[in-house]
Short mmCIF file of C-alpha atoms in Angstrom, two decimals:
data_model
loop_
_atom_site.label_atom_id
_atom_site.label_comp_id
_atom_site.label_asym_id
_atom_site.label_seq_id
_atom_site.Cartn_x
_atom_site.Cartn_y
_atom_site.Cartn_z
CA UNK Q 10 29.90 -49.97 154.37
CA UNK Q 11 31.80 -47.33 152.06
CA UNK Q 12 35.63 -47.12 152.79
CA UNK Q 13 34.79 -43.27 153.57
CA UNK Q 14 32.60 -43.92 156.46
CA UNK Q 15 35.11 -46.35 158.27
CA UNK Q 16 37.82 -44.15 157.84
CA UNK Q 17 35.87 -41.46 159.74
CA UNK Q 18 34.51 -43.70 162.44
CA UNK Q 19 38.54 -45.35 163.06
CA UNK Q 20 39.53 -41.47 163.05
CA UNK Q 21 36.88 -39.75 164.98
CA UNK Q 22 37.62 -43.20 167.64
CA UNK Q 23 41.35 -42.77 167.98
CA UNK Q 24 40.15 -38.56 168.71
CA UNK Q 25 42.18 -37.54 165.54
CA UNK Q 26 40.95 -34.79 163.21
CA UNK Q 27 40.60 -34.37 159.87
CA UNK Q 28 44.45 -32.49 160.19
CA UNK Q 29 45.83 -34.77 162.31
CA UNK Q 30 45.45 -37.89 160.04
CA UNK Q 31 46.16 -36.07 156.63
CA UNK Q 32 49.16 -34.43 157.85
CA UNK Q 33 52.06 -35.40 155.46
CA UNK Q 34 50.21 -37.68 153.81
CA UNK Q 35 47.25 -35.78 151.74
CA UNK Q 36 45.34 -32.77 152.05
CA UNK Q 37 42.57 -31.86 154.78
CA UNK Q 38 40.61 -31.06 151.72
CA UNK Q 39 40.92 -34.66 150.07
CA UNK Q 40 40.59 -36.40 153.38
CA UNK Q 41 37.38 -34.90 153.75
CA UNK Q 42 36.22 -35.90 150.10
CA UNK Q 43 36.62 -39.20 150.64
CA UNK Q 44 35.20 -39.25 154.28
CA UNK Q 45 32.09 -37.52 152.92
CA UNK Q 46 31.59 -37.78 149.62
CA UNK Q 47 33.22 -40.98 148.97
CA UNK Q 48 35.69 -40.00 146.71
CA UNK Q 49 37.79 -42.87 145.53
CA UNK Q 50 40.95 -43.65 147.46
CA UNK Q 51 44.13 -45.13 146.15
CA UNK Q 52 45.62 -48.23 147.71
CA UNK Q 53 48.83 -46.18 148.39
CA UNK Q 54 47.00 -43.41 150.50
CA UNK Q 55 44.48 -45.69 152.14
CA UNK Q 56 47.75 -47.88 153.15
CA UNK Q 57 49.26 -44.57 154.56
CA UNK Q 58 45.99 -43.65 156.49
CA UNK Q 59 45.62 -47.29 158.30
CA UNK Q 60 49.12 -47.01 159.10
CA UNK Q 61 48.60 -43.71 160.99
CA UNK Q 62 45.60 -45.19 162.54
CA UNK Q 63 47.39 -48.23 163.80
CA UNK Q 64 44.94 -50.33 161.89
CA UNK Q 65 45.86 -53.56 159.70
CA UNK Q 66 44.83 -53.61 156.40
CA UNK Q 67 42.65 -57.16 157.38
CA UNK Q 68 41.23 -55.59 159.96
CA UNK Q 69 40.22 -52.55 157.50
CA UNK Q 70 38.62 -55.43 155.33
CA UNK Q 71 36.74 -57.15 158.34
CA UNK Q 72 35.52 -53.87 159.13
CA UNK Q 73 34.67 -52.81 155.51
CA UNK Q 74 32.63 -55.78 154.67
CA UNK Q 75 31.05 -56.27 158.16
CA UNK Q 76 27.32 -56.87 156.87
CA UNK Q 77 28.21 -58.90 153.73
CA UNK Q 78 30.35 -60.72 156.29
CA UNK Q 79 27.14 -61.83 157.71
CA UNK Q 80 25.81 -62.83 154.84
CA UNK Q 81 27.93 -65.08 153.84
CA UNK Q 82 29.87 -66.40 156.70
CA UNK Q 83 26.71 -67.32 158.48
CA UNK Q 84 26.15 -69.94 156.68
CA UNK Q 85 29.49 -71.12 156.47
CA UNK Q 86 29.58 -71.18 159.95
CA UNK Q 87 26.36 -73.08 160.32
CA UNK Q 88 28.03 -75.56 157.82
CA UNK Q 89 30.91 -75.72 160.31
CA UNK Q 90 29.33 -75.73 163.00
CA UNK Q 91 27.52 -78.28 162.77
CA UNK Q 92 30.15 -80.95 160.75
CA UNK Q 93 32.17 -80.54 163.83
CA UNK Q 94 29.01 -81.01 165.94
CA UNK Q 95 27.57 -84.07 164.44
CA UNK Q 96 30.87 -85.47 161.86
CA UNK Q 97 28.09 -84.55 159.49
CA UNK Q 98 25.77 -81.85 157.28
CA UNK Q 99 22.37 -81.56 156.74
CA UNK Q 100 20.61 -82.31 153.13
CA UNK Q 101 19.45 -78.86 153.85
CA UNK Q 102 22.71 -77.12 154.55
CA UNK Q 103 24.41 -78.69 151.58
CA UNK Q 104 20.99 -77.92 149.56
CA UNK Q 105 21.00 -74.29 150.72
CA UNK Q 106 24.99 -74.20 149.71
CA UNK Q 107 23.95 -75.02 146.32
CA UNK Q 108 20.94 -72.95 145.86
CA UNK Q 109 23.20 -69.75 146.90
CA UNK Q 110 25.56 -70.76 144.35
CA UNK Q 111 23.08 -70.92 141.74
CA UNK Q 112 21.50 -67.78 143.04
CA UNK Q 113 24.71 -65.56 143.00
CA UNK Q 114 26.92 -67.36 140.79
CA UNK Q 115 29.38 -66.11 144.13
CA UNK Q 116 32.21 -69.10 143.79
CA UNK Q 117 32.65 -68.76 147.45
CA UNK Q 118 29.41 -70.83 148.12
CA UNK Q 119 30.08 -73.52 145.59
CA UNK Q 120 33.64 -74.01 146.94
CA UNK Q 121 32.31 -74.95 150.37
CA UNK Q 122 29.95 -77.41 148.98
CA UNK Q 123 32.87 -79.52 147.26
CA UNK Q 124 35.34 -78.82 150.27
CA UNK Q 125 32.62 -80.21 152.67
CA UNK Q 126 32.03 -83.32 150.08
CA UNK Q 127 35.94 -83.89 150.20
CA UNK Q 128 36.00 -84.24 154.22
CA UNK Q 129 32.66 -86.36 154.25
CA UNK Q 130 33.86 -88.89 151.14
CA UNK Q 131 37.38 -89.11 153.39
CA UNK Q 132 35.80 -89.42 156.32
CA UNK Q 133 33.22 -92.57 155.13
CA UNK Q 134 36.64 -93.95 153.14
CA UNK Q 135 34.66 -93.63 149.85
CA UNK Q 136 37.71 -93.86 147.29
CA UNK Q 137 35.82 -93.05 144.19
CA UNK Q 138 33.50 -90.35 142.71
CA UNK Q 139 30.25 -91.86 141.17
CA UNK Q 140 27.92 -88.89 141.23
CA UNK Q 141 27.62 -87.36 138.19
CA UNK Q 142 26.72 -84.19 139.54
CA UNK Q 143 29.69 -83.67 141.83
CA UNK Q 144 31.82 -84.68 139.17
CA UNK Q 145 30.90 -82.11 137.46
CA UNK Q 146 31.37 -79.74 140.45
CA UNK Q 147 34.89 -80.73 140.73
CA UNK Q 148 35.71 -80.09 136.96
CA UNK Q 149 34.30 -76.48 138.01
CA UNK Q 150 37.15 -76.68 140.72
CA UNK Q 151 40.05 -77.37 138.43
CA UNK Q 152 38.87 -75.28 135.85
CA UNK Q 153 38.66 -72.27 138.30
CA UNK Q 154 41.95 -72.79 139.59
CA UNK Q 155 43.64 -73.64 136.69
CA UNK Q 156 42.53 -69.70 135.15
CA UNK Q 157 44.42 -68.47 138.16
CA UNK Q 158 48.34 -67.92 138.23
CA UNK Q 159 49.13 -66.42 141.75
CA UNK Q 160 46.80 -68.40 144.24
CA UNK Q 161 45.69 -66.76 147.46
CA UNK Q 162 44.59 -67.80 150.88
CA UNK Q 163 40.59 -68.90 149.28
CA UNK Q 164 42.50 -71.01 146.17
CA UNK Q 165 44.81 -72.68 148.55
CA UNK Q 166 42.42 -73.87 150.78
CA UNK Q 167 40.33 -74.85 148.69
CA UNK Q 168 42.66 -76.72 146.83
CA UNK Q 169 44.25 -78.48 150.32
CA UNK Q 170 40.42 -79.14 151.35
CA UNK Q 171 39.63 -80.78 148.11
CA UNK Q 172 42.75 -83.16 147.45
CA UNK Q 173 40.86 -86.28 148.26
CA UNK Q 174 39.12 -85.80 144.58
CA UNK Q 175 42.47 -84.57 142.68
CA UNK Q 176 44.63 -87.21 140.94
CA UNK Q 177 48.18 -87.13 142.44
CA UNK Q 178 49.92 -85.71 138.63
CA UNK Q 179 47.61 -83.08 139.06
CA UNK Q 180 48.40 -82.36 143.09
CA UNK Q 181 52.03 -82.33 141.97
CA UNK Q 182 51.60 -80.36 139.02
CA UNK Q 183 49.86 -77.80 141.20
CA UNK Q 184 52.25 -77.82 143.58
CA UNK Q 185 54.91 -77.16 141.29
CA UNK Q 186 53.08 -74.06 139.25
CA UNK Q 187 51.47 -72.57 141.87
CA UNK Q 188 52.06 -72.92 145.57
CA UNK Q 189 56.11 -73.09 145.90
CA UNK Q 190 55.29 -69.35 144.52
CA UNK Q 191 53.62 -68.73 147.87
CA UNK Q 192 56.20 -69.97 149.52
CA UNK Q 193 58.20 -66.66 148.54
CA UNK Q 194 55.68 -65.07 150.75
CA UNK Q 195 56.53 -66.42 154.36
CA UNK Q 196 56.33 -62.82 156.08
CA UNK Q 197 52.70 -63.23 155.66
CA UNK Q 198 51.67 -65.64 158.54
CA UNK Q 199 48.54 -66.57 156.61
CA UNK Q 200 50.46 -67.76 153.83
CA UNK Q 201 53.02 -69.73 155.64
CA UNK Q 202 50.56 -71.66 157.65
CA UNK Q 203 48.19 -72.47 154.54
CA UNK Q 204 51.26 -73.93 153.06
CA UNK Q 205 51.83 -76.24 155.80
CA UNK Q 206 48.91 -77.60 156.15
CA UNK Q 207 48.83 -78.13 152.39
CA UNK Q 208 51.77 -80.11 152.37
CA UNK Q 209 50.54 -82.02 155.71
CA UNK Q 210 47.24 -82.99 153.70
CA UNK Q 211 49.44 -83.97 151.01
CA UNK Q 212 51.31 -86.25 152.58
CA UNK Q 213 48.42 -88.06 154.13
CA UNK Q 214 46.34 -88.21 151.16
CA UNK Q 215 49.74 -90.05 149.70
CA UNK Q 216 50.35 -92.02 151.81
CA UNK Q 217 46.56 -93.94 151.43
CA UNK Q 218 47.90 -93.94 147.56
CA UNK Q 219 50.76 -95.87 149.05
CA UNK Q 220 52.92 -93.17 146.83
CA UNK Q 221 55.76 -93.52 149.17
CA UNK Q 222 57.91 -91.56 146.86
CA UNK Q 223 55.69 -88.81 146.75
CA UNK Q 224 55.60 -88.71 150.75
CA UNK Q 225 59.13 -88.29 151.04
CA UNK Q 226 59.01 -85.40 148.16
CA UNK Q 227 56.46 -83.44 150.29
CA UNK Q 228 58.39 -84.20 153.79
CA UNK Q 229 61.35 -82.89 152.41
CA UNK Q 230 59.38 -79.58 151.11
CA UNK Q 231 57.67 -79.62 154.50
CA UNK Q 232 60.84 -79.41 156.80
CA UNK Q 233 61.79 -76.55 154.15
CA UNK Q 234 58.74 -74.22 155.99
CA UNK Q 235 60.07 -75.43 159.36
CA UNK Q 236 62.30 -72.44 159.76
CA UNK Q 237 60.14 -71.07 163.55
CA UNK Q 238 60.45 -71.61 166.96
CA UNK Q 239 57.15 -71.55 167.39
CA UNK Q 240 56.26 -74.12 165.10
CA UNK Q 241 56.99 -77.03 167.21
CA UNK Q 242 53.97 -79.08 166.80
CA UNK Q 243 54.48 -78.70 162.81
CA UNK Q 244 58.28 -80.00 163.90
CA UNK Q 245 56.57 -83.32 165.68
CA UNK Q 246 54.11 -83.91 162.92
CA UNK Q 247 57.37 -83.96 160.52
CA UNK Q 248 59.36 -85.94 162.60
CA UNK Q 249 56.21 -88.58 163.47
CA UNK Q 250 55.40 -88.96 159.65
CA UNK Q 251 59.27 -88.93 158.32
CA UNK Q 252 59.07 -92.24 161.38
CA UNK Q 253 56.61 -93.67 159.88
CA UNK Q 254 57.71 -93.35 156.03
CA UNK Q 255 60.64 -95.24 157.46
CA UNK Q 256 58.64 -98.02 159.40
CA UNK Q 257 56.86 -98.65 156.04
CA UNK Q 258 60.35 -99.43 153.92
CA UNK Q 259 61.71 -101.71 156.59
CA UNK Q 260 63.13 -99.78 159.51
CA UNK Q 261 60.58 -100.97 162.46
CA UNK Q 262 62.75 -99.27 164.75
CA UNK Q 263 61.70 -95.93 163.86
CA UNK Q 264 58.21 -96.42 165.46
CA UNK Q 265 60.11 -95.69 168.31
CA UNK Q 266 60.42 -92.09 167.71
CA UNK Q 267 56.67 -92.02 166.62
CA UNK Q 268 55.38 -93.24 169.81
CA UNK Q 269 58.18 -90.93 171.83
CA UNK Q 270 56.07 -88.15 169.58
CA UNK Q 271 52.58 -89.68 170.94
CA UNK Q 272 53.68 -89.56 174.36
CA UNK Q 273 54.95 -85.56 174.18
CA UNK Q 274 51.84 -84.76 172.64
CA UNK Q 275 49.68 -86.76 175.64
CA UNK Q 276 52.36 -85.20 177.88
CA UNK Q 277 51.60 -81.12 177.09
CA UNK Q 278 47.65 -82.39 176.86
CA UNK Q 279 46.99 -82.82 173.13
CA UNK Q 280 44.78 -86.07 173.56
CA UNK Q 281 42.87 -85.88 170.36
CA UNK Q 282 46.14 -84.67 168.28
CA UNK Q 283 47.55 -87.99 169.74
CA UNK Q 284 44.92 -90.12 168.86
CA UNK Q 285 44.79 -88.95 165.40
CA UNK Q 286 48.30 -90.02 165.40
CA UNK Q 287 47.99 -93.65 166.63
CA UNK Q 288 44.83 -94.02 164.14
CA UNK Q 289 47.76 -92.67 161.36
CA UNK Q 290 49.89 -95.62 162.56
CA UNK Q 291 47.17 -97.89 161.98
CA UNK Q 292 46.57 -96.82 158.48
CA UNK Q 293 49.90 -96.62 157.48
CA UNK Q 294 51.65 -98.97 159.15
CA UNK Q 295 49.53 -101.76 160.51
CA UNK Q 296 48.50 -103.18 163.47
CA UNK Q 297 51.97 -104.57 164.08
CA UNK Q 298 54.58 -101.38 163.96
#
């Protein structure tokens, strides 16, 4: 869709008229150029125009890009779909993933691929990367994000979904250049939540490196972003993995406060949440806590 045509839908919706929405802010005259002939708009005025709409500047996008949207998202929702379905993806899926990506030369399809390798390779506790091919895929990866300074919500999750296959210098590294910049963004929601679960991923993926050290580095970084009432489950998670850190240099008595953590979360009805826990006890501490 052109931005022109969405503007005039959202206006001629919310029973405003060409006056009502350009007073103060521009002309009738250039309001009507852009709803009709498409005249280009400057972020400053469209930013103005949502505003007096009562429209957020996602939901502009969302709207904007409806049909390629559907394009694209299908399929990554097919992908998603049916991981979550079956704790696996079709040849077909991953094959059609790749063929789009080789189609379009569109990133977006490519970065799927490897984040959906990442999860599988975790999930069948495959430690090392043989395939040539995916090797390759994952140089792609780095050398991507490496080109880009300020990271957004794509680069971040990308990078979080795709830590399994990073070396921990480089996850540090990465950390360092790139994402404590984000952190400077915390009014954005989006931001602030795809820094947590970085840093959650993190610490798991460290702690199977038995890089204790590097744990406790991201725990303290994570009870930085703790600053919310509403992020209480975030709160547990720090408080259940700070427990175990401690359990694994010696202090046995801290499993106390991780199971006190299990029960709460069995308590408000977060069964799965708690059994990912326990199964995190396992791993990290043994059978024995």
């Amino acid at each position: 869709m052109e931005i022109g045509f969405v503007i005039k839908r959202l206006r001629k919706e919310r029973g405003l008229s060409q006056e009502e929405l350009a007073k103060k802010i521009t002309t009738r005259t250039t309001l009507a150029s852009i709803e009709n002939r498409n005249q280009t708009v400057s972020f400053h005025l469209l930013i103005k125009l949502l505003d007096r709409l009562n429209i957020r500047l996602e939901e502009f996008l969302f709207l904007l890009n409806e049909e390629n949207y559907t394009i694209k998202m299908t399929l990554y929702r097919n992908v998603h779909s049916e991981f979550y379905s079956t704790g696996t993806t079709s040849n077909e899926l991953q094959a059609e993933l790749l063929q789009s990506y080789t189609d379009t030369k569109d990133f977006f399809y490519l970065s799927v691929y490897i984040q959906m390798q990442g999860i599988l390779y975790r999930k069948e506790g495959i430690t090392y990367v043989e395939d040539s091919k995916l090797k390759s895929y994952i140089e792609t990866i780095k050398e991507y994000l490496n080109k880009i300074t300020n990271w957004n919500h794509m680069e971040l999750a990308l990078f979080t979904n795709c830590l399994f296959f990073f070396d921990s210098e480089y996850i540090l590294l990465s950390y360092n250049r790139v994402i404590k910049k984000m952190t400077a963004m915390k009014k954005l929601r989006l931001y602030q939540d795809d820094v947590l679960v970085f840093l959650l991923n993190g610490i798991n993926v460290f702690f199977e490196r038995d890089e204790d050290r590097l744990v406790e580095y991201l725990l303290s970084q994570l009870n930085e972003q703790l600053s919310l009432d509403t992020q209480l489950y975030e709160r547990s998670l720090y408080q259940f993995y700070k427990a175990v850190l401690e359990a694994r240099q010696g202090k046995k008595e801290a499993m106390l406060d991780a199971h006190q953590i299990i029960n709460y979360l069995e308590f408000v009805g977060l069964y799965r949440k708690a059994e990912n826990l326990k199964r995190d006890i396992k791993k990290y501490v043994g059978n024995n806590p």
